[in-house]
CSV table of C-alpha atoms in Angstrom, one decimal:
chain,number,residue,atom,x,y,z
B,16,UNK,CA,313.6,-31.4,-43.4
B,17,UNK,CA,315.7,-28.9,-41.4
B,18,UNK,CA,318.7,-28.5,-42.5
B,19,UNK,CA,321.4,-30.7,-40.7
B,20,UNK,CA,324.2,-28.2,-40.6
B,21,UNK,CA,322.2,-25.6,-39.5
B,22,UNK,CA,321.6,-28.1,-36.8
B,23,UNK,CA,324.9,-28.7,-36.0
B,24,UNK,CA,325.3,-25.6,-34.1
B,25,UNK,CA,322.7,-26.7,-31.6
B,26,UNK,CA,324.4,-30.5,-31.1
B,27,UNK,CA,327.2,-31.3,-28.3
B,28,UNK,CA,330.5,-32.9,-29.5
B,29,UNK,CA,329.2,-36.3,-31.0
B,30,UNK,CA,326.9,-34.2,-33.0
B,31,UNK,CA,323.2,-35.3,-31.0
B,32,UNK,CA,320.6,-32.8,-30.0
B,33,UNK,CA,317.2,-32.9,-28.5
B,34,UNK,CA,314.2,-33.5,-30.5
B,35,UNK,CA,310.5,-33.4,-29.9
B,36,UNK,CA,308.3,-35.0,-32.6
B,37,UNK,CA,305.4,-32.7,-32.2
B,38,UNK,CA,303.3,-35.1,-34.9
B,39,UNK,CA,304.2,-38.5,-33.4
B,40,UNK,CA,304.3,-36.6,-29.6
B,41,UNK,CA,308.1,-37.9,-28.7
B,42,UNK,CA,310.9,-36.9,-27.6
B,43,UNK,CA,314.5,-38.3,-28.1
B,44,UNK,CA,318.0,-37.9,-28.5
B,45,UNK,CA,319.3,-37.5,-32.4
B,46,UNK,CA,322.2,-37.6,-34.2
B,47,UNK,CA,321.9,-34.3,-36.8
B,48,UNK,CA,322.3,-36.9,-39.4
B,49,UNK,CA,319.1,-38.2,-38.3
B,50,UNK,CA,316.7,-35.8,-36.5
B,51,UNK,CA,314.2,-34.7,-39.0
B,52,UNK,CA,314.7,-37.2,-41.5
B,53,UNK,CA,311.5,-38.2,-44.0
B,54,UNK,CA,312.5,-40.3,-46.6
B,55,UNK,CA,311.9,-39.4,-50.0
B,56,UNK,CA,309.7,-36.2,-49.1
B,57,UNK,CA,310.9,-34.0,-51.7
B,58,UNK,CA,310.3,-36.1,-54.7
B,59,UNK,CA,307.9,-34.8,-57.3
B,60,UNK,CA,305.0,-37.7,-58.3
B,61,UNK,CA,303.9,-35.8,-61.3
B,62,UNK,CA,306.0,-32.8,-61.6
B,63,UNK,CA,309.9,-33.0,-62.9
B,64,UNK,CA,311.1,-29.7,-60.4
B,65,UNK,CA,314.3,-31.2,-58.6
B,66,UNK,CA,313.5,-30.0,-55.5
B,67,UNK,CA,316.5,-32.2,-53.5
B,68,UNK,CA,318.8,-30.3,-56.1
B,69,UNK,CA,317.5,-26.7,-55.7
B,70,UNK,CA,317.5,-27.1,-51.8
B,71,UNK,CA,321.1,-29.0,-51.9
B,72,UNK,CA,322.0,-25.7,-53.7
B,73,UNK,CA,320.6,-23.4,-51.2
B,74,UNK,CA,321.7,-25.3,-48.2
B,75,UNK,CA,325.3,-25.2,-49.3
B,76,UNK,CA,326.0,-21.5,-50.0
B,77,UNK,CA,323.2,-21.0,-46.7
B,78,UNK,CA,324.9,-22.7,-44.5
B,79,UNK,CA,328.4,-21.2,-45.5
B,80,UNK,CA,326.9,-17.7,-45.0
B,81,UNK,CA,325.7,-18.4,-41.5
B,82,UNK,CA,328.3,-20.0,-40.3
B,83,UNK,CA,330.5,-16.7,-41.4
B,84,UNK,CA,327.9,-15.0,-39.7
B,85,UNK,CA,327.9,-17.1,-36.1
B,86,UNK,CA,331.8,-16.3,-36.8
B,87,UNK,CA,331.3,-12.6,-36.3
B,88,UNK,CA,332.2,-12.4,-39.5
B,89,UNK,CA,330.2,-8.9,-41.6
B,90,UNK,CA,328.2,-10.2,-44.1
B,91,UNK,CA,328.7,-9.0,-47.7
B,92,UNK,CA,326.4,-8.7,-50.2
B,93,UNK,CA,326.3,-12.2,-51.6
B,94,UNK,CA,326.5,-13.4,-48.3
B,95,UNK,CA,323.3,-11.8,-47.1
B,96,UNK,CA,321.6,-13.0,-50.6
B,97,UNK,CA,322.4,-16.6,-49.6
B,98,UNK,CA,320.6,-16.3,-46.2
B,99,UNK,CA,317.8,-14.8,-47.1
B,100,UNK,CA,317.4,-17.7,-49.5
B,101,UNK,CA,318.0,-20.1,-47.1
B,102,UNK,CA,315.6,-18.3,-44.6
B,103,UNK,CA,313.1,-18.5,-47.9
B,104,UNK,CA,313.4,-22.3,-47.8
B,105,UNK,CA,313.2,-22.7,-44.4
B,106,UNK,CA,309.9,-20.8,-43.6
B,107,UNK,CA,308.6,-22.3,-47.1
B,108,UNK,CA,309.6,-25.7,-46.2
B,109,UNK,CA,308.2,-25.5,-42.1
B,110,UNK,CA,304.8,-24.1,-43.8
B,111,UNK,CA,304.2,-27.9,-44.7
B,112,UNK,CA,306.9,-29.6,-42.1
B,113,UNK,CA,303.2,-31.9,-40.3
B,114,UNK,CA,302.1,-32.6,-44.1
B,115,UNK,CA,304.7,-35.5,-45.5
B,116,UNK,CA,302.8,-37.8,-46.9
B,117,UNK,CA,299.9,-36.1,-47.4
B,118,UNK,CA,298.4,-36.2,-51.3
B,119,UNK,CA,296.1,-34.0,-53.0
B,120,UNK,CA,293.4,-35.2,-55.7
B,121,UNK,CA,294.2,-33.1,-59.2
B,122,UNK,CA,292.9,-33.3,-63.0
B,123,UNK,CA,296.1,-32.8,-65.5
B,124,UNK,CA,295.0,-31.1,-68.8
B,125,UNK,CA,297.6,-32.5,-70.9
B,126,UNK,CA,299.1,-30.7,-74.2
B,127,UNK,CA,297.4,-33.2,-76.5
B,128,UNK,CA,294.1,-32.1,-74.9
B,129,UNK,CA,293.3,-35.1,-73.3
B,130,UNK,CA,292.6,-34.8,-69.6
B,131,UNK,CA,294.0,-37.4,-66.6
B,132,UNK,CA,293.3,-37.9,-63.1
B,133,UNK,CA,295.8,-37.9,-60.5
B,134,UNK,CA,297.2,-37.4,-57.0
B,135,UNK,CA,299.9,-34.7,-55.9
B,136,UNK,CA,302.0,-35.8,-53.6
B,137,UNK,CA,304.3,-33.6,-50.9
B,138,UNK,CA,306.7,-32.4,-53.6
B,139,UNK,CA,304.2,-31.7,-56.2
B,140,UNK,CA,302.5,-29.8,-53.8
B,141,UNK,CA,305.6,-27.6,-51.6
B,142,UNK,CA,306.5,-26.7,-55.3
B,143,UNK,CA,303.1,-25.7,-56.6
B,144,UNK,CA,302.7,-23.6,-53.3
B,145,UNK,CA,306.1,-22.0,-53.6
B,146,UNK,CA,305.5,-20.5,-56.8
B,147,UNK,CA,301.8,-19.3,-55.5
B,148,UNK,CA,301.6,-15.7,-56.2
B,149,UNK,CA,299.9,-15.5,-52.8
B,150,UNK,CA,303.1,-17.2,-51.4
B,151,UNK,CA,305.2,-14.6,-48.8
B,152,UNK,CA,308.6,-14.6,-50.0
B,153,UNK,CA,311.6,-12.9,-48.2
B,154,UNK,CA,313.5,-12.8,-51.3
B,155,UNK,CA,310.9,-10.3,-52.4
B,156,UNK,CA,311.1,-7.6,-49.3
B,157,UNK,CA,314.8,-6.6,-50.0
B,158,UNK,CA,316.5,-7.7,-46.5
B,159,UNK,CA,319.7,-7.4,-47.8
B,160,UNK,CA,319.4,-3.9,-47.3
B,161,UNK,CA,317.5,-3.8,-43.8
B,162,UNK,CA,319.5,-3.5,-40.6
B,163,UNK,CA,321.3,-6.9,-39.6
B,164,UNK,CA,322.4,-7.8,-36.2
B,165,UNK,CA,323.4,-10.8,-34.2
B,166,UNK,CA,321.8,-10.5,-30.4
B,167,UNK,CA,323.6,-12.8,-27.7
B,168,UNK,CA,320.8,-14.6,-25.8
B,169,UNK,CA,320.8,-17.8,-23.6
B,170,UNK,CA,319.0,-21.1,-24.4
B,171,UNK,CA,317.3,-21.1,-27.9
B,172,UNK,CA,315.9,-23.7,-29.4
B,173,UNK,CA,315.4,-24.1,-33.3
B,174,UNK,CA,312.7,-26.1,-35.3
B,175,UNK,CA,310.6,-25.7,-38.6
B,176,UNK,CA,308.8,-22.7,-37.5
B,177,UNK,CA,312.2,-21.0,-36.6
B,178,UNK,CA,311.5,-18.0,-39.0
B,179,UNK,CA,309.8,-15.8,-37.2
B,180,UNK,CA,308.3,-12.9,-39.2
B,181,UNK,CA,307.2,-9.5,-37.1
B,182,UNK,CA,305.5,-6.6,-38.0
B,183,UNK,CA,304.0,-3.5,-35.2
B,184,UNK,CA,300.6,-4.4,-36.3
B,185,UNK,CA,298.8,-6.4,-38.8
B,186,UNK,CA,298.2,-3.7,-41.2
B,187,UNK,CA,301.6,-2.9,-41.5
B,188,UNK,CA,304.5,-4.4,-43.4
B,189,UNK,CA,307.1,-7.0,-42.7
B,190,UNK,CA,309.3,-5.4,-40.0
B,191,UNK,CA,311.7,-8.1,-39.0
B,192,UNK,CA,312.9,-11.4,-39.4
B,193,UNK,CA,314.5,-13.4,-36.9
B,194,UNK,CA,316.2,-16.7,-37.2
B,195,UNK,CA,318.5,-18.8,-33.8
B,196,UNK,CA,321.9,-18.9,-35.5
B,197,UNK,CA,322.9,-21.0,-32.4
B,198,UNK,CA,321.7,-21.6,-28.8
B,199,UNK,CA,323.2,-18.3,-27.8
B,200,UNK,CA,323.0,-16.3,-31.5
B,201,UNK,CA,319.7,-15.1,-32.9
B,202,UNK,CA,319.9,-13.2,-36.4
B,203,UNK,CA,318.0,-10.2,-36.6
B,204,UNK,CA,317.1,-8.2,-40.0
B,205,UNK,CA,315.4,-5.0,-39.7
B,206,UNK,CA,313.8,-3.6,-36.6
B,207,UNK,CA,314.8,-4.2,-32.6
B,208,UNK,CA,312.2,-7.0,-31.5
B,209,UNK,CA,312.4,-6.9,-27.3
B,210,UNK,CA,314.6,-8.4,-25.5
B,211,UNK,CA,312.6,-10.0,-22.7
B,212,UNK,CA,310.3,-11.4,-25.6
B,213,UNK,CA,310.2,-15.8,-25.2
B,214,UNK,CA,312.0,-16.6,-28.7
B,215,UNK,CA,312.4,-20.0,-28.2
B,216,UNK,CA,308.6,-20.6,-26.7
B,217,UNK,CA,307.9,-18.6,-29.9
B,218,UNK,CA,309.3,-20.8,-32.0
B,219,UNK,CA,308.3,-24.2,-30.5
B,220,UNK,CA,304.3,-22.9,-30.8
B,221,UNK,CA,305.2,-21.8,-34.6
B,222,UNK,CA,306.9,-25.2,-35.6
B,223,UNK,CA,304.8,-27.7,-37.2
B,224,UNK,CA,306.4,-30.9,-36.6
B,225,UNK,CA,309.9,-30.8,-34.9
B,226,UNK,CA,311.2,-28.5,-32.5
B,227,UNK,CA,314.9,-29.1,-31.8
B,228,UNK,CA,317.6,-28.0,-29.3
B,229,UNK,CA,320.8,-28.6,-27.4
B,230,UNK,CA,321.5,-32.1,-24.9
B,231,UNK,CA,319.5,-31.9,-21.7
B,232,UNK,CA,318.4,-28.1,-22.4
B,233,UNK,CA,314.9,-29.1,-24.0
B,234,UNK,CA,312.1,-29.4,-21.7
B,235,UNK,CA,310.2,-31.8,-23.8
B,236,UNK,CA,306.8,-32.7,-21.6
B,237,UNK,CA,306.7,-29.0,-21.8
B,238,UNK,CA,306.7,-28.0,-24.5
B,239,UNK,CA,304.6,-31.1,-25.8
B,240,UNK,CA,301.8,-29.6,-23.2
B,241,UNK,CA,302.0,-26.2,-24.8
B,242,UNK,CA,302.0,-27.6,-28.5
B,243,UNK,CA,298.5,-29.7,-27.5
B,244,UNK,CA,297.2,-26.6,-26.5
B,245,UNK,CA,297.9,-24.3,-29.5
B,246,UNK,CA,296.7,-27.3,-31.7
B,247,UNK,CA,293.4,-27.3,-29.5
B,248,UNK,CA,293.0,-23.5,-30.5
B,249,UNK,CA,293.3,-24.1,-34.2
């Protein structure tokens, strides 16, 4: 459920990272093939959306871009369009990351007239939801023309929740968007965000189900504490 070669950058030379199964309460050591792997989540039960396709898609000219990006190379225009998508699925995706499996009671009105009962599964729902008017999406807000910048920081984890949206207050509009490119590169579009603010605790307390990082630089039982007590809270 997150993307294994964004993954990549956080693993060591046989490709394993940290992992922390917030759901399950474990932590282990993963190959990226592996790490946040759920069978099967994407398939629809009633709709015929190809999610797995559309998110192959994304991931492919996504992970390109970023990896240009962790390069040093300056993004161009498509360039930024294909992260921005990618960030899209991402925070879409981590909104549901503790809900595999779950199923939602639904009455299909069908175009004979006739009426059925049914269940929606995870894909039905992720694609209902992402085409929710209500639904926040950052291919909406025009990033590629906000400020972009690459900060080099120490230690960052990634996870589902890795999207991390800031504004100055909550009546004001989408600011900035932040995203770990690596454990030492954090993407930054639009405005300065501090830089003695906790990104990494951030994003652990945000993610949903997995928080991820590099070999031996994941304090697991801590952040497995913290996680109880946000959940507590909710």
């Amino acid at each position: 459920m997150i993307t294994k070669g964004h993954l990549a950058a956080f693993a060591d030379d046989r490709n394993v990272v940290d992992v922390l199964d917030v759901l399950e309460g474990r932590g282990y050591p993963s190959s990226i093939e592996n790490a946040t792997v759920v069978s099967y989540v994407y398939d629809p039960s009633v709709f015929t959306h190809d999610l797995e396709k559309q998110f192959a898609e994304i991931e492919d000219k996504g992970v390109g871009a970023l990896n240009r990006l962790r390069a040093g190379v300056i993004p161009t225009g498509p360039d930024k369009l294909a992260v921005i998508e990618f960030l899209d699925m991402h925070l879409h995706r981590g909104r549901y990351a503790d809900r595999a499996g779950d199923s939602q009671p639904a009455t299909l009105f069908m175009k004979d007239g006739s009426v059925e009962e049914t269940h929606l599964n995870y894909g039905d729902l992720i694609s209902l939801a992402h085409d929710h008017p209500d639904t926040l999406r950052l291919t909406s807000f025009g990033l590629e023309g906000w400020q972009w910048q690459i900060y080099t920081t120490t230690n960052l984890w990634t996870g589902d929740g890795a999207v991390m949206l800031f504004r100055p207050n909550p009546d004001h509009p989408l600011s900035t968007v932040t995203f770990p490119l690596s454990p030492t590169q954090l993407l930054v579009i639009g405005d300065d965000v501090p830089t003695d603010f906790d990104m990494s605790r951030a994003i652990a307390r945000r993610s949903r189900r997995w928080v991820v990082g590099p070999r031996g630089n994941l304090p697991i039982e801590a952040i497995r504490r913290m996680k109880a007590e946000v959940d507590a809270t909710r």
